[in-house]
mmCIF file of C-alpha atoms and ligand atoms in Angstrom:
data_model
loop_
_atom_site.group_PDB
_atom_site.id
_atom_site.type_symbol
_atom_site.label_atom_id
_atom_site.label_comp_id
_atom_site.label_asym_id
_atom_site.label_seq_id
_atom_site.Cartn_x
_atom_site.Cartn_y
_atom_site.Cartn_z
ATOM 1 C CA UNK Y 1 0.000 0.000 0.000
ATOM 2 C CA UNK Y 2 1.327 3.421 -0.864
ATOM 3 C CA UNK Y 3 0.301 6.979 -1.654
ATOM 4 C CA UNK Y 4 1.029 9.757 -4.104
ATOM 5 C CA UNK Y 5 1.239 13.389 -3.002
ATOM 6 C CA UNK Y 6 1.166 16.098 -5.694
ATOM 7 C CA UNK Y 7 2.280 19.586 -4.666
ATOM 8 C CA UNK Y 8 0.641 22.491 -6.515
ATOM 9 C CA UNK Y 9 3.005 25.396 -5.765
ATOM 10 C CA UNK Y 10 0.730 28.363 -6.495
ATOM 11 C CA UNK Y 11 -1.427 30.643 -4.340
ATOM 12 C CA UNK Y 12 -3.456 33.727 -5.232
ATOM 13 C CA UNK Y 13 -1.885 35.703 -2.414
ATOM 14 C CA UNK Y 14 0.482 35.066 0.472
ATOM 15 C CA UNK Y 15 -1.160 34.407 3.840
ATOM 16 C CA UNK Y 16 0.745 36.337 6.489
ATOM 17 C CA UNK Y 17 1.635 33.307 8.604
ATOM 18 C CA UNK Y 18 2.578 30.856 5.842
ATOM 19 C CA UNK Y 19 6.026 29.404 5.182
ATOM 20 C CA UNK Y 20 4.993 26.620 2.773
ATOM 21 C CA UNK Y 21 6.438 26.552 -0.704
ATOM 22 C CA UNK Y 22 4.291 28.474 -3.211
ATOM 23 C CA UNK Y 23 4.516 31.225 -5.792
ATOM 24 C CA UNK Y 24 1.915 33.846 -6.669
ATOM 25 C CA UNK Y 25 3.087 33.842 -10.341
ATOM 26 C CA UNK Y 26 0.268 31.710 -11.643
ATOM 27 C CA UNK Y 27 1.379 32.316 -15.300
ATOM 28 C CA UNK Y 28 3.495 29.144 -15.142
ATOM 29 C CA UNK Y 29 0.535 26.952 -14.206
ATOM 30 C CA UNK Y 30 0.285 25.113 -17.530
ATOM 31 C CA UNK Y 31 4.031 24.441 -17.700
ATOM 32 C CA UNK Y 32 3.881 23.168 -14.100
ATOM 33 C CA UNK Y 33 1.031 20.743 -14.824
ATOM 34 C CA UNK Y 34 3.015 19.339 -17.770
ATOM 35 C CA UNK Y 35 6.138 19.011 -15.607
ATOM 36 C CA UNK Y 36 4.172 17.230 -12.840
ATOM 37 C CA UNK Y 37 2.865 14.750 -15.401
ATOM 38 C CA UNK Y 38 6.384 14.207 -16.682
ATOM 39 C CA UNK Y 39 7.715 13.645 -13.158
ATOM 40 C CA UNK Y 40 4.953 11.090 -12.503
ATOM 41 C CA UNK Y 41 6.034 9.205 -15.624
ATOM 42 C CA UNK Y 42 9.741 9.469 -14.732
ATOM 43 C CA UNK Y 43 9.093 7.962 -11.278
ATOM 44 C CA UNK Y 44 6.655 5.240 -12.318
ATOM 45 C CA UNK Y 45 9.028 2.464 -11.220
ATOM 46 C CA UNK Y 46 9.579 3.790 -7.704
ATOM 47 C CA UNK Y 47 6.529 2.161 -6.141
ATOM 48 C CA UNK Y 48 7.300 -1.215 -7.697
ATOM 49 C CA UNK Y 49 4.217 -3.374 -7.714
ATOM 50 C CA UNK Y 50 2.550 -1.547 -4.859
ATOM 51 C CA UNK Y 51 -1.033 -0.407 -5.161
ATOM 52 C CA UNK Y 52 -1.711 3.300 -4.753
ATOM 53 C CA UNK Y 53 -4.426 3.723 -2.127
ATOM 54 C CA UNK Y 54 -4.377 7.500 -1.736
ATOM 55 C CA UNK Y 55 -3.779 10.436 -4.066
ATOM 56 C CA UNK Y 56 -3.461 13.820 -2.393
ATOM 57 C CA UNK Y 57 -3.305 17.261 -4.014
ATOM 58 C CA UNK Y 58 -1.677 19.644 -1.532
ATOM 59 C CA UNK Y 59 -0.015 23.000 -1.747
ATOM 60 C CA UNK Y 60 0.010 25.836 -2.198
ATOM 61 C CA UNK Y 61 -3.547 25.912 -3.436
ATOM 62 C CA UNK Y 62 -4.462 22.976 -5.689
ATOM 63 C CA UNK Y 63 -7.916 24.463 -6.335
ATOM 64 C CA UNK Y 64 -6.303 27.190 -8.513
ATOM 65 C CA UNK Y 65 -6.053 24.451 -11.144
ATOM 66 C CA UNK Y 66 -8.978 24.011 -13.520
ATOM 67 C CA UNK Y 67 -10.981 20.781 -13.273
ATOM 68 C CA UNK Y 68 -9.454 19.714 -16.625
ATOM 69 C CA UNK Y 69 -5.936 20.181 -15.249
ATOM 70 C CA UNK Y 70 -6.769 18.208 -12.097
ATOM 71 C CA UNK Y 71 -8.377 15.424 -14.136
ATOM 72 C CA UNK Y 72 -5.407 15.207 -16.481
ATOM 73 C CA UNK Y 73 -3.053 14.777 -13.498
ATOM 74 C CA UNK Y 74 -5.265 12.057 -12.007
ATOM 75 C CA UNK Y 75 -5.405 10.342 -15.402
ATOM 76 C CA UNK Y 76 -1.587 10.324 -15.517
ATOM 77 C CA UNK Y 77 -1.474 8.674 -12.078
ATOM 78 C CA UNK Y 78 -3.913 6.014 -13.324
ATOM 79 C CA UNK Y 79 -1.863 5.522 -16.513
ATOM 80 C CA UNK Y 80 1.490 5.169 -14.732
ATOM 81 C CA UNK Y 81 0.599 3.365 -11.472
ATOM 82 C CA UNK Y 82 -1.637 0.614 -10.177
ATOM 83 C CA UNK Y 83 -4.426 2.479 -8.353
ATOM 84 C CA UNK Y 84 -6.868 0.764 -5.985
ATOM 85 C CA UNK Y 85 -10.508 1.070 -7.116
ATOM 86 C CA UNK Y 86 -11.548 2.469 -3.718
ATOM 87 C CA UNK Y 87 -8.616 4.890 -3.459
ATOM 88 C CA UNK Y 88 -9.010 8.117 -1.478
ATOM 89 C CA UNK Y 89 -8.446 11.127 -3.763
ATOM 90 C CA UNK Y 90 -8.198 14.406 -1.834
ATOM 91 C CA UNK Y 91 -8.030 17.965 -3.123
ATOM 92 C CA UNK Y 92 -7.057 20.842 -0.834
ATOM 93 C CA UNK Y 93 -9.262 23.755 -1.861
ATOM 94 C CA UNK Y 94 -9.742 27.337 -0.778
ATOM 95 C CA UNK Y 95 -13.271 28.741 -0.402
ATOM 96 C CA UNK Y 96 -12.774 31.492 -3.009
ATOM 97 C CA UNK Y 97 -12.124 28.844 -5.700
ATOM 98 C CA UNK Y 98 -15.210 26.787 -4.892
ATOM 99 C CA UNK Y 99 -17.948 28.178 -7.108
ATOM 100 C CA UNK Y 100 -21.030 25.998 -7.587
ATOM 101 C CA UNK Y 101 -19.833 25.148 -11.099
ATOM 102 C CA UNK Y 102 -16.371 24.108 -9.888
ATOM 103 C CA UNK Y 103 -17.788 21.955 -7.084
ATOM 104 C CA UNK Y 104 -20.102 20.189 -9.541
ATOM 105 C CA UNK Y 105 -17.200 19.552 -11.929
ATOM 106 C CA UNK Y 106 -15.045 18.192 -9.094
ATOM 107 C CA UNK Y 107 -17.875 15.944 -7.953
ATOM 108 C CA UNK Y 108 -17.858 14.386 -11.447
ATOM 109 C CA UNK Y 109 -14.095 13.723 -11.221
ATOM 110 C CA UNK Y 110 -12.316 10.954 -9.230
ATOM 111 C CA UNK Y 111 -11.857 13.482 -6.357
ATOM 112 C CA UNK Y 112 -13.818 11.985 -3.454
ATOM 113 C CA UNK Y 113 -12.542 14.091 -0.538
ATOM 114 C CA UNK Y 114 -12.237 17.869 -0.175
ATOM 115 C CA UNK Y 115 -10.031 19.532 2.422
ATOM 116 C CA UNK Y 116 -11.207 23.130 2.624
ATOM 117 C CA UNK Y 117 -8.946 25.877 4.005
ATOM 118 C CA UNK Y 118 -11.515 27.878 5.951
ATOM 119 C CA UNK Y 119 -9.296 28.821 8.943
ATOM 120 C CA UNK Y 120 -11.996 31.063 10.510
ATOM 121 C CA UNK Y 121 -15.581 32.146 9.925
ATOM 122 C CA UNK Y 122 -14.751 35.651 11.238
ATOM 123 C CA UNK Y 123 -13.721 38.510 8.963
ATOM 124 C CA UNK Y 124 -11.250 40.017 11.467
ATOM 125 C CA UNK Y 125 -9.289 36.747 11.731
ATOM 126 C CA UNK Y 126 -9.232 36.257 7.951
ATOM 127 C CA UNK Y 127 -7.955 39.832 7.464
ATOM 128 C CA UNK Y 128 -5.216 39.368 10.046
ATOM 129 C CA UNK Y 129 -4.139 36.156 8.297
ATOM 130 C CA UNK Y 130 -4.475 37.790 4.832
ATOM 131 C CA UNK Y 131 -6.600 34.946 3.520
ATOM 132 C CA UNK Y 132 -7.965 35.400 -0.024
ATOM 133 C CA UNK Y 133 -11.552 34.585 1.013
ATOM 134 C CA UNK Y 134 -14.208 36.315 3.111
ATOM 135 C CA UNK Y 135 -16.213 34.841 6.000
ATOM 136 C CA UNK Y 136 -19.292 34.794 3.727
ATOM 137 C CA UNK Y 137 -17.405 32.847 1.036
ATOM 138 C CA UNK Y 138 -16.198 30.357 3.666
ATOM 139 C CA UNK Y 139 -19.738 29.596 4.752
ATOM 140 C CA UNK Y 140 -21.239 29.542 1.267
ATOM 141 C CA UNK Y 141 -18.561 27.268 -0.217
ATOM 142 C CA UNK Y 142 -18.965 24.811 2.644
ATOM 143 C CA UNK Y 143 -22.748 24.713 2.212
ATOM 144 C CA UNK Y 144 -22.365 24.060 -1.522
ATOM 145 C CA UNK Y 145 -19.615 21.477 -0.999
ATOM 146 C CA UNK Y 146 -21.707 19.458 1.466
ATOM 147 C CA UNK Y 147 -24.452 19.178 -1.210
ATOM 148 C CA UNK Y 148 -22.039 17.308 -3.498
ATOM 149 C CA UNK Y 149 -19.422 15.680 -1.246
ATOM 150 C CA UNK Y 150 -19.869 13.555 1.836
ATOM 151 C CA UNK Y 151 -16.167 13.303 2.783
ATOM 152 C CA UNK Y 152 -15.150 16.876 3.659
ATOM 153 C CA UNK Y 153 -12.520 18.178 6.011
ATOM 154 C CA UNK Y 154 -12.168 21.785 7.004
ATOM 155 C CA UNK Y 155 -9.175 23.574 8.488
ATOM 156 C CA UNK Y 156 -9.500 25.929 11.433
ATOM 157 C CA UNK Y 157 -6.755 27.964 13.123
ATOM 158 C CA UNK Y 158 -6.824 28.784 16.833
ATOM 159 C CA UNK Y 159 -4.691 30.915 19.106
ATOM 160 C CA UNK Y 160 -5.078 33.888 16.763
ATOM 161 C CA UNK Y 161 -4.243 37.213 18.544
ATOM 162 C CA UNK Y 162 -7.421 38.721 20.050
ATOM 163 C CA UNK Y 163 -9.501 35.608 19.402
ATOM 164 C CA UNK Y 164 -11.562 35.137 22.561
ATOM 165 C CA UNK Y 165 -12.639 31.711 23.815
ATOM 166 C CA UNK Y 166 -16.210 32.613 22.872
ATOM 167 C CA UNK Y 167 -15.237 33.489 19.284
ATOM 168 C CA UNK Y 168 -13.221 30.278 18.987
ATOM 169 C CA UNK Y 169 -16.159 28.242 20.253
ATOM 170 C CA UNK Y 170 -18.416 29.960 17.726
ATOM 171 C CA UNK Y 171 -16.048 28.882 14.925
ATOM 172 C CA UNK Y 172 -16.277 25.296 16.154
ATOM 173 C CA UNK Y 173 -20.085 25.487 16.402
ATOM 174 C CA UNK Y 174 -20.332 26.838 12.853
ATOM 175 C CA UNK Y 175 -18.148 23.984 11.579
ATOM 176 C CA UNK Y 176 -20.331 21.484 13.458
ATOM 177 C CA UNK Y 177 -23.536 23.014 12.101
ATOM 178 C CA UNK Y 178 -22.287 22.249 8.576
ATOM 179 C CA UNK Y 179 -22.116 18.544 9.398
ATOM 180 C CA UNK Y 180 -18.574 17.909 8.109
ATOM 181 C CA UNK Y 181 -17.087 14.577 9.280
ATOM 182 C CA UNK Y 182 -13.473 15.768 9.625
ATOM 183 C CA UNK Y 183 -11.762 18.859 11.053
ATOM 184 C CA UNK Y 184 -8.042 19.696 10.995
ATOM 185 C CA UNK Y 185 -7.112 22.384 13.456
ATOM 186 C CA UNK Y 186 -3.768 24.024 14.136
ATOM 187 C CA UNK Y 187 -2.434 26.625 16.543
ATOM 188 C CA UNK Y 188 -1.262 29.764 14.775
ATOM 189 C CA UNK Y 189 2.520 29.608 14.835
ATOM 190 C CA UNK Y 190 4.880 32.448 14.073
ATOM 191 C CA UNK Y 191 7.408 31.192 11.543
ATOM 192 C CA UNK Y 192 10.536 33.294 10.973
ATOM 193 C CA UNK Y 193 10.647 35.238 7.676
ATOM 194 C CA UNK Y 194 6.850 35.557 7.492
ATOM 195 C CA UNK Y 195 4.882 38.817 7.348
ATOM 196 C CA UNK Y 196 3.271 37.860 10.677
ATOM 197 C CA UNK Y 197 6.684 37.596 12.374
ATOM 198 C CA UNK Y 198 7.611 41.040 11.090
ATOM 199 C CA UNK Y 199 4.273 42.626 12.186
ATOM 200 C CA UNK Y 200 4.733 41.194 15.676
ATOM 201 C CA UNK Y 201 8.311 42.467 15.821
ATOM 202 C CA UNK Y 202 7.135 45.961 14.839
ATOM 203 C CA UNK Y 203 4.377 45.830 17.463
ATOM 204 C CA UNK Y 204 1.624 46.042 14.822
ATOM 205 C CA UNK Y 205 0.087 42.724 15.849
ATOM 206 C CA UNK Y 206 -0.003 41.103 19.295
ATOM 207 C CA UNK Y 207 2.152 38.014 19.715
ATOM 208 C CA UNK Y 208 0.515 34.624 19.986
ATOM 209 C CA UNK Y 209 0.085 33.333 23.507
ATOM 210 C CA UNK Y 210 0.790 29.637 24.235
ATOM 211 C CA UNK Y 211 -1.594 29.584 27.171
ATOM 212 C CA UNK Y 212 -4.459 30.919 25.053
ATOM 213 C CA UNK Y 213 -3.650 28.356 22.332
ATOM 214 C CA UNK Y 214 -3.656 25.584 24.913
ATOM 215 C CA UNK Y 215 -7.035 26.734 26.234
ATOM 216 C CA UNK Y 216 -8.435 26.837 22.680
ATOM 217 C CA UNK Y 217 -7.101 23.338 22.060
ATOM 218 C CA UNK Y 218 -8.878 21.953 25.129
ATOM 219 C CA UNK Y 219 -12.134 23.706 24.156
ATOM 220 C CA UNK Y 220 -11.798 22.089 20.726
ATOM 221 C CA UNK Y 221 -11.108 18.575 22.022
ATOM 222 C CA UNK Y 222 -13.955 18.724 24.573
ATOM 223 C CA UNK Y 223 -16.497 20.040 22.088
ATOM 224 C CA UNK Y 224 -15.597 17.724 19.185
ATOM 225 C CA UNK Y 225 -15.337 14.589 21.326
ATOM 226 C CA UNK Y 226 -18.883 15.305 22.567
ATOM 227 C CA UNK Y 227 -19.992 15.169 18.921
ATOM 228 C CA UNK Y 228 -18.351 11.776 18.291
ATOM 229 C CA UNK Y 229 -15.138 12.993 16.661
ATOM 230 C CA UNK Y 230 -11.944 11.091 17.466
ATOM 231 C CA UNK Y 231 -8.832 13.198 18.016
ATOM 232 C CA UNK Y 232 -6.764 10.600 16.154
ATOM 233 C CA UNK Y 233 -3.792 12.924 15.700
ATOM 234 C CA UNK Y 234 -3.097 16.061 17.694
ATOM 235 C CA UNK Y 235 -4.356 18.340 14.877
ATOM 236 C CA UNK Y 236 -6.891 15.984 13.301
ATOM 237 C CA UNK Y 237 -10.404 15.061 14.348
ATOM 238 C CA UNK Y 238 -12.536 12.609 12.414
ATOM 239 C CA UNK Y 239 -15.758 10.711 12.754
ATOM 240 C CA UNK Y 240 -15.041 6.944 12.617
ATOM 241 C CA UNK Y 241 -14.604 5.895 8.940
ATOM 242 C CA UNK Y 242 -13.561 9.445 8.041
ATOM 243 C CA UNK Y 243 -9.950 9.558 9.241
ATOM 244 C CA UNK Y 244 -7.686 10.836 6.469
ATOM 245 C CA UNK Y 245 -6.254 7.695 4.873
ATOM 246 C CA UNK Y 246 -3.478 9.781 3.318
ATOM 247 C CA UNK Y 247 -2.256 11.238 6.603
ATOM 248 C CA UNK Y 248 -2.741 8.006 8.509
ATOM 249 C CA UNK Y 249 -0.417 6.319 6.001
ATOM 250 C CA UNK Y 250 2.269 8.975 6.700
ATOM 251 C CA UNK Y 251 1.975 8.440 10.427
ATOM 252 C CA UNK Y 252 2.159 4.690 10.044
ATOM 253 C CA UNK Y 253 5.400 4.983 8.030
ATOM 254 C CA UNK Y 254 3.883 3.752 4.748
ATOM 255 C CA UNK Y 255 5.611 4.551 1.449
ATOM 256 C CA UNK Y 256 4.631 7.603 -0.556
ATOM 257 C CA UNK Y 257 5.825 9.449 -3.595
ATOM 258 C CA UNK Y 258 5.925 13.253 -3.469
ATOM 259 C CA UNK Y 259 5.624 14.948 -6.863
ATOM 260 C CA UNK Y 260 6.266 18.644 -7.551
ATOM 261 C CA UNK Y 261 8.488 21.386 -6.105
ATOM 262 C CA UNK Y 262 9.288 20.882 -2.392
ATOM 263 C CA UNK Y 263 7.364 17.572 -2.219
ATOM 264 C CA UNK Y 264 8.782 14.913 0.114
ATOM 265 C CA UNK Y 265 8.877 11.154 -0.495
ATOM 266 C CA UNK Y 266 9.450 8.140 1.760
ATOM 267 C CA UNK Y 267 10.350 4.651 0.535
ATOM 268 C CA UNK Y 268 10.462 2.813 3.858
ATOM 269 C CA UNK Y 269 14.147 3.471 4.568
ATOM 270 C CA UNK Y 270 14.952 6.906 3.147
ATOM 271 C CA UNK Y 271 13.390 10.313 2.768
ATOM 272 C CA UNK Y 272 13.756 12.413 -0.361
ATOM 273 C CA UNK Y 273 12.693 15.951 -1.180
ATOM 274 C CA UNK Y 274 12.344 17.865 -4.423
ATOM 275 C CA UNK Y 275 13.885 21.300 -4.907
ATOM 276 C CA UNK Y 276 11.642 24.079 -3.513
ATOM 277 C CA UNK Y 277 12.069 26.487 -6.408
ATOM 278 C CA UNK Y 278 9.559 26.527 -9.276
ATOM 279 C CA UNK Y 279 11.840 27.756 -12.133
ATOM 280 C CA UNK Y 280 14.639 25.321 -11.148
ATOM 281 C CA UNK Y 281 12.141 22.483 -10.848
ATOM 282 C CA UNK Y 282 10.670 23.222 -14.281
ATOM 283 C CA UNK Y 283 14.110 23.460 -15.893
ATOM 284 C CA UNK Y 284 15.325 20.178 -14.386
ATOM 285 C CA UNK Y 285 12.219 18.243 -15.421
ATOM 286 C CA UNK Y 286 12.403 19.784 -18.896
ATOM 287 C CA UNK Y 287 15.958 18.405 -19.122
ATOM 288 C CA UNK Y 288 14.789 14.959 -18.023
ATOM 289 C CA UNK Y 289 16.430 15.249 -14.574
ATOM 290 C CA UNK Y 290 14.856 14.723 -11.152
ATOM 291 C CA UNK Y 291 15.725 17.703 -8.889
ATOM 292 C CA UNK Y 292 15.742 15.542 -5.788
ATOM 293 C CA UNK Y 293 17.903 14.994 -2.717
ATOM 294 C CA UNK Y 294 17.813 11.848 -0.644
ATOM 295 C CA UNK Y 295 18.753 10.887 2.880
ATOM 296 C CA UNK Y 296 18.894 7.334 4.199
ATOM 297 C CA UNK Y 297 17.403 7.306 7.694
ATOM 298 C CA UNK Y 298 19.575 5.949 10.487
ATOM 299 C CA UNK Y 299 18.076 3.728 13.178
ATOM 300 C CA UNK Y 300 18.097 6.759 15.491
ATOM 301 C CA UNK Y 301 16.221 8.877 12.910
ATOM 302 C CA UNK Y 302 13.602 6.171 12.482
ATOM 303 C CA UNK Y 303 13.239 5.762 16.264
ATOM 304 C CA UNK Y 304 12.806 9.540 16.706
ATOM 305 C CA UNK Y 305 10.187 9.698 13.939
ATOM 306 C CA UNK Y 306 8.301 6.751 15.404
ATOM 307 C CA UNK Y 307 8.262 8.352 18.874
ATOM 308 C CA UNK Y 308 7.127 11.715 17.468
ATOM 309 C CA UNK Y 309 4.272 10.360 15.353
ATOM 310 C CA UNK Y 310 3.336 7.791 17.996
ATOM 311 C CA UNK Y 311 2.874 10.380 20.744
ATOM 312 C CA UNK Y 312 0.928 12.672 18.397
ATOM 313 C CA UNK Y 313 -1.578 9.937 17.497
ATOM 314 C CA UNK Y 314 -4.068 7.591 19.137
ATOM 315 C CA UNK Y 315 -1.830 4.662 18.117
ATOM 316 C CA UNK Y 316 0.829 5.678 20.641
ATOM 317 C CA UNK Y 317 4.340 4.245 21.009
ATOM 318 C CA UNK Y 318 4.376 0.466 21.348
ATOM 319 C CA UNK Y 319 7.163 -0.830 23.588
ATOM 320 C CA UNK Y 320 7.019 -4.121 21.690
ATOM 321 C CA UNK Y 321 7.655 -2.287 18.398
ATOM 322 C CA UNK Y 322 10.499 -0.329 19.982
ATOM 323 C CA UNK Y 323 12.200 -3.562 21.030
ATOM 324 C CA UNK Y 324 11.483 -5.406 17.772
ATOM 325 C CA UNK Y 325 12.448 -2.593 15.376
ATOM 326 C CA UNK Y 326 15.142 -0.734 17.310
ATOM 327 C CA UNK Y 327 16.430 -3.029 20.055
ATOM 328 C CA UNK Y 328 16.299 -3.338 23.854
ATOM 329 C CA UNK Y 329 18.378 -0.225 24.510
ATOM 330 C CA UNK Y 330 15.948 2.038 22.670
ATOM 331 C CA UNK Y 331 12.997 0.612 24.581
ATOM 332 C CA UNK Y 332 14.814 0.992 27.896
ATOM 333 C CA UNK Y 333 15.804 4.556 27.068
ATOM 334 C CA UNK Y 334 12.246 5.532 26.029
ATOM 335 C CA UNK Y 335 10.778 4.131 29.240
ATOM 336 C CA UNK Y 336 13.400 5.827 31.371
ATOM 337 C CA UNK Y 337 12.767 9.199 29.689
ATOM 338 C CA UNK Y 338 8.995 8.748 29.950
ATOM 339 C CA UNK Y 339 9.062 8.017 33.689
ATOM 340 C CA UNK Y 340 8.871 11.613 34.972
ATOM 341 C CA UNK Y 341 6.114 12.457 32.495
ATOM 342 C CA UNK Y 342 4.118 9.409 33.603
ATOM 343 C CA UNK Y 343 4.487 10.633 37.203
ATOM 344 C CA UNK Y 344 3.180 14.069 36.123
ATOM 345 C CA UNK Y 345 0.199 12.458 34.339
ATOM 346 C CA UNK Y 346 1.264 13.751 30.922
ATOM 347 C CA UNK Y 347 1.960 10.246 29.583
ATOM 348 C CA UNK Y 348 0.499 6.874 30.554
ATOM 349 C CA UNK Y 349 0.928 3.216 29.667
ATOM 350 C CA UNK Y 350 -2.033 1.313 28.279
ATOM 351 C CA UNK Y 351 -0.694 -2.257 28.288
ATOM 352 C CA UNK Y 352 2.576 -1.897 26.415
ATOM 353 C CA UNK Y 353 1.551 1.275 24.565
ATOM 354 C CA UNK Y 354 2.761 4.689 25.692
ATOM 355 C CA UNK Y 355 0.219 7.456 25.111
ATOM 356 C CA UNK Y 356 -0.311 11.094 26.013
ATOM 357 C CA UNK Y 357 -3.011 11.881 28.570
ATOM 358 C CA UNK Y 358 -5.633 14.529 27.776
ATOM 359 C CA UNK Y 359 -3.464 17.000 29.717
ATOM 360 C CA UNK Y 360 -0.277 15.938 27.895
ATOM 361 C CA UNK Y 361 -1.719 15.920 24.374
ATOM 362 C CA UNK Y 362 -1.090 19.602 23.607
ATOM 363 C CA UNK Y 363 2.506 19.114 24.776
ATOM 364 C CA UNK Y 364 3.087 16.005 22.616
ATOM 365 C CA UNK Y 365 5.941 17.501 20.565
ATOM 366 C CA UNK Y 366 7.896 18.544 23.658
ATOM 367 C CA UNK Y 367 7.273 15.192 25.343
ATOM 368 C CA UNK Y 368 8.461 13.358 22.223
ATOM 369 C CA UNK Y 369 11.577 15.548 22.123
ATOM 370 C CA UNK Y 370 12.363 14.366 25.657
ATOM 371 C CA UNK Y 371 12.284 10.784 24.398
ATOM 372 C CA UNK Y 372 14.466 11.474 21.352
ATOM 373 C CA UNK Y 373 17.783 9.747 21.063
ATOM 374 C CA UNK Y 374 20.421 12.373 20.444
ATOM 375 C CA UNK Y 375 24.002 11.258 20.606
ATOM 376 C CA UNK Y 376 23.936 7.501 20.713
ATOM 377 C CA UNK Y 377 25.411 5.487 17.867
ATOM 378 C CA UNK Y 378 23.146 3.220 15.856
ATOM 379 C CA UNK Y 379 24.777 -0.063 16.850
HETATM 380 S S1 SF4 F 1 -3.288 29.477 0.795
HETATM 381 FE FE1 SF4 F 1 -2.213 27.954 2.072
HETATM 382 S S2 SF4 F 1 -0.233 27.588 1.076
HETATM 383 FE FE2 SF4 F 1 -1.124 29.451 0.162
HETATM 384 S S3 SF4 F 1 -0.195 31.132 1.316
HETATM 385 FE FE3 SF4 F 1 -2.164 30.644 2.311
HETATM 386 S S4 SF4 F 1 -1.658 29.132 3.906
HETATM 387 FE FE4 SF4 F 1 0.095 29.249 2.501
#
């Protein structure tokens, strides 16, 4: 089982907090689609005989592509790889691209899951983030999308400066009223080199507050769990049967092929990443070269990744897996490092599986970092 991720590196405008790879020069869209198709063909052998179970269009903003362009990319995947008949095919889309006509066209295509970048239903938050859509567009696109798609996820951002608990709860209630079966929700983070970082530095925007973000997170978990959502990964909430198969495969260390500028791939033992520069990517592909760098993961790297994803998800860190895949010393070390956090009720053992408690969940990344192996050799 494996997946294909296709990165569409274009956005209409730059959101103030974003440090993903994208360009606002949409003029190169057609050339990019052709290059993506060529890269898919060039890498056809990389998945061997494996069946592709998930296809994911991420970005950037994949919904800036026309339905014809999206369909032609999906067709190339079907032509070059063995795709499971019940595969999950997700498109990340922004509300301002989702006209009724576009939604109807997408519903006719193999796309069977939409991930909609709403972020907030409040105008003041959207302005602060410099999103391309309005609160009205967010609501309208979601209403239209639910008429044609059953498997919809929406993104919401919390911990936004000046967002009160009441306003955050209202965002959650609006999402719930739309009946979507999946919500991805992230704390606003201030990445260096972003417009948001510079506004905060100049005192034009208040800094984000970790305590507020933590409070918002707990409001979110409490409210969504009451509605039957499972917080299966720290930022992801799904009704049973609606967990993202694409993301679950990442977290369970399945193979995937990343196509397009800045896309990452994993083949079970090594990670690879494409160049994050559109003109250089286009030139290389035009010349029949793959602009890719590769790193073979050491045992320590694989242990650290397993601990990180394990503590972020409901699957936890299995002590049996630690011993089987990494050896007794890794298991012993993990348990020893976890001890103080178990005493503080941030982690707990369920049989042989180490998990975060409700209180520890928001701190999962820091807890995982405490369990990381830093300077030991791999023998
Ligand atoms: S639409 Fe998404 S990828 Fe594009 S700038 Fe905004 S957050 Fe970043």
